[in-house]
PDB file of C-alpha atoms in Angstrom:
ATOM      1  CA  UNK A 446      20.158  22.830 -23.179  1.00  0.00           C
ATOM      2  CA  UNK A 447      17.476  20.222 -22.431  1.00  0.00           C
ATOM      3  CA  UNK A 448      18.340  18.324 -25.590  1.00  0.00           C
ATOM      4  CA  UNK A 449      21.883  17.807 -24.378  1.00  0.00           C
ATOM      5  CA  UNK A 450      20.752  17.170 -20.804  1.00  0.00           C
ATOM      6  CA  UNK A 451      18.217  14.492 -21.751  1.00  0.00           C
ATOM      7  CA  UNK A 452      19.966  12.903 -24.693  1.00  0.00           C
ATOM      8  CA  UNK A 453      20.133   9.150 -25.153  1.00  0.00           C
ATOM      9  CA  UNK A 454      23.028   9.050 -22.726  1.00  0.00           C
ATOM     10  CA  UNK A 455      20.729  10.346 -19.974  1.00  0.00           C
ATOM     11  CA  UNK A 456      17.571   8.601 -21.160  1.00  0.00           C
ATOM     12  CA  UNK A 457      17.424   6.559 -17.942  1.00  0.00           C
ATOM     13  CA  UNK A 458      17.418   9.708 -15.799  1.00  0.00           C
ATOM     14  CA  UNK A 459      14.784  11.314 -18.008  1.00  0.00           C
ATOM     15  CA  UNK A 460      12.511   8.288 -17.554  1.00  0.00           C
ATOM     16  CA  UNK A 461      12.931   8.500 -13.780  1.00  0.00           C
ATOM     17  CA  UNK A 462      12.141  12.228 -13.983  1.00  0.00           C
ATOM     18  CA  UNK A 463       8.930  11.598 -15.949  1.00  0.00           C
ATOM     19  CA  UNK A 464       7.785   8.736 -13.695  1.00  0.00           C
ATOM     20  CA  UNK A 465       8.421  10.852 -10.595  1.00  0.00           C
ATOM     21  CA  UNK A 466       6.249  13.676 -11.928  1.00  0.00           C
ATOM     22  CA  UNK A 467       3.474  11.332 -13.031  1.00  0.00           C
ATOM     23  CA  UNK A 468       3.471   9.640  -9.637  1.00  0.00           C
ATOM     24  CA  UNK A 469       3.448  12.981  -7.818  1.00  0.00           C
ATOM     25  CA  UNK A 470       0.573  14.239  -9.962  1.00  0.00           C
ATOM     26  CA  UNK A 471      -1.474  11.101  -9.322  1.00  0.00           C
ATOM     27  CA  UNK A 472      -0.866  11.312  -5.573  1.00  0.00           C
ATOM     28  CA  UNK A 473      -1.819  14.996  -5.413  1.00  0.00           C
ATOM     29  CA  UNK A 474      -4.935  14.507  -7.521  1.00  0.00           C
ATOM     30  CA  UNK A 475      -6.098  11.477  -5.536  1.00  0.00           C
ATOM     31  CA  UNK A 476      -5.450  13.344  -2.269  1.00  0.00           C
ATOM     32  CA  UNK A 477      -7.528  16.264  -3.488  1.00  0.00           C
ATOM     33  CA  UNK A 478     -10.393  14.024  -4.589  1.00  0.00           C
ATOM     34  CA  UNK A 479     -10.360  11.961  -1.385  1.00  0.00           C
ATOM     35  CA  UNK A 480     -10.143  15.084   0.772  1.00  0.00           C
ATOM     36  CA  UNK A 481     -13.130  16.657  -0.938  1.00  0.00           C
ATOM     37  CA  UNK A 482     -15.060  13.398  -0.804  1.00  0.00           C
ATOM     38  CA  UNK A 483     -14.337  13.030   2.933  1.00  0.00           C
ATOM     39  CA  UNK A 484     -15.470  16.541   3.768  1.00  0.00           C
ATOM     40  CA  UNK A 485     -18.556  16.474   1.537  1.00  0.00           C
ATOM     41  CA  UNK A 486     -19.507  13.004   0.214  1.00  0.00           C
ATOM     42  CA  UNK A 487     -22.291  14.318  -2.029  1.00  0.00           C
ATOM     43  CA  UNK A 488     -20.119  16.815  -3.900  1.00  0.00           C
ATOM     44  CA  UNK A 489     -20.779  15.143  -7.254  1.00  0.00           C
ATOM     45  CA  UNK A 490     -24.575  15.208  -6.909  1.00  0.00           C
ATOM     46  CA  UNK A 491     -26.077  18.305  -8.596  1.00  0.00           C
ATOM     47  CA  UNK A 492     -28.978  18.479  -6.132  1.00  0.00           C
ATOM     48  CA  UNK A 493     -26.510  19.034  -3.278  1.00  0.00           C
ATOM     49  CA  UNK A 494     -25.029  22.020  -5.128  1.00  0.00           C
ATOM     50  CA  UNK A 495     -28.536  23.460  -5.481  1.00  0.00           C
ATOM     51  CA  UNK A 496     -29.023  23.093  -1.733  1.00  0.00           C
ATOM     52  CA  UNK A 497     -25.643  24.763  -1.133  1.00  0.00           C
ATOM     53  CA  UNK A 498     -26.560  27.702  -3.379  1.00  0.00           C
ATOM     54  CA  UNK A 499     -29.914  28.051  -1.608  1.00  0.00           C
ATOM     55  CA  UNK A 500     -28.183  28.201   1.778  1.00  0.00           C
ATOM     56  CA  UNK A 501     -25.809  30.908   0.514  1.00  0.00           C
ATOM     57  CA  UNK A 502     -28.709  32.958  -0.861  1.00  0.00           C
ATOM     58  CA  UNK A 503     -30.666  32.650   2.401  1.00  0.00           C
ATOM     59  CA  UNK A 504     -27.676  33.682   4.497  1.00  0.00           C
ATOM     60  CA  UNK A 505     -26.976  36.702   2.285  1.00  0.00           C
ATOM     61  CA  UNK A 506     -30.595  37.887   2.632  1.00  0.00           C
ATOM     62  CA  UNK A 507     -30.412  37.820   6.439  1.00  0.00           C
TER      63      UNK A 507
END
């Protein structure tokens, strides 16, 4: 089915389809990264994760 749908006759539409999905994926991924970075700028620093885990452990003990 897809072979006949995306044959050389419809190669232009297939290229548009691929570009649309690549663009959508890039926009979603960059939105996710920027959203996480905005809410917690030090998310990539391992020491901040240690601090986060310590806070969770302290709150669970209380």
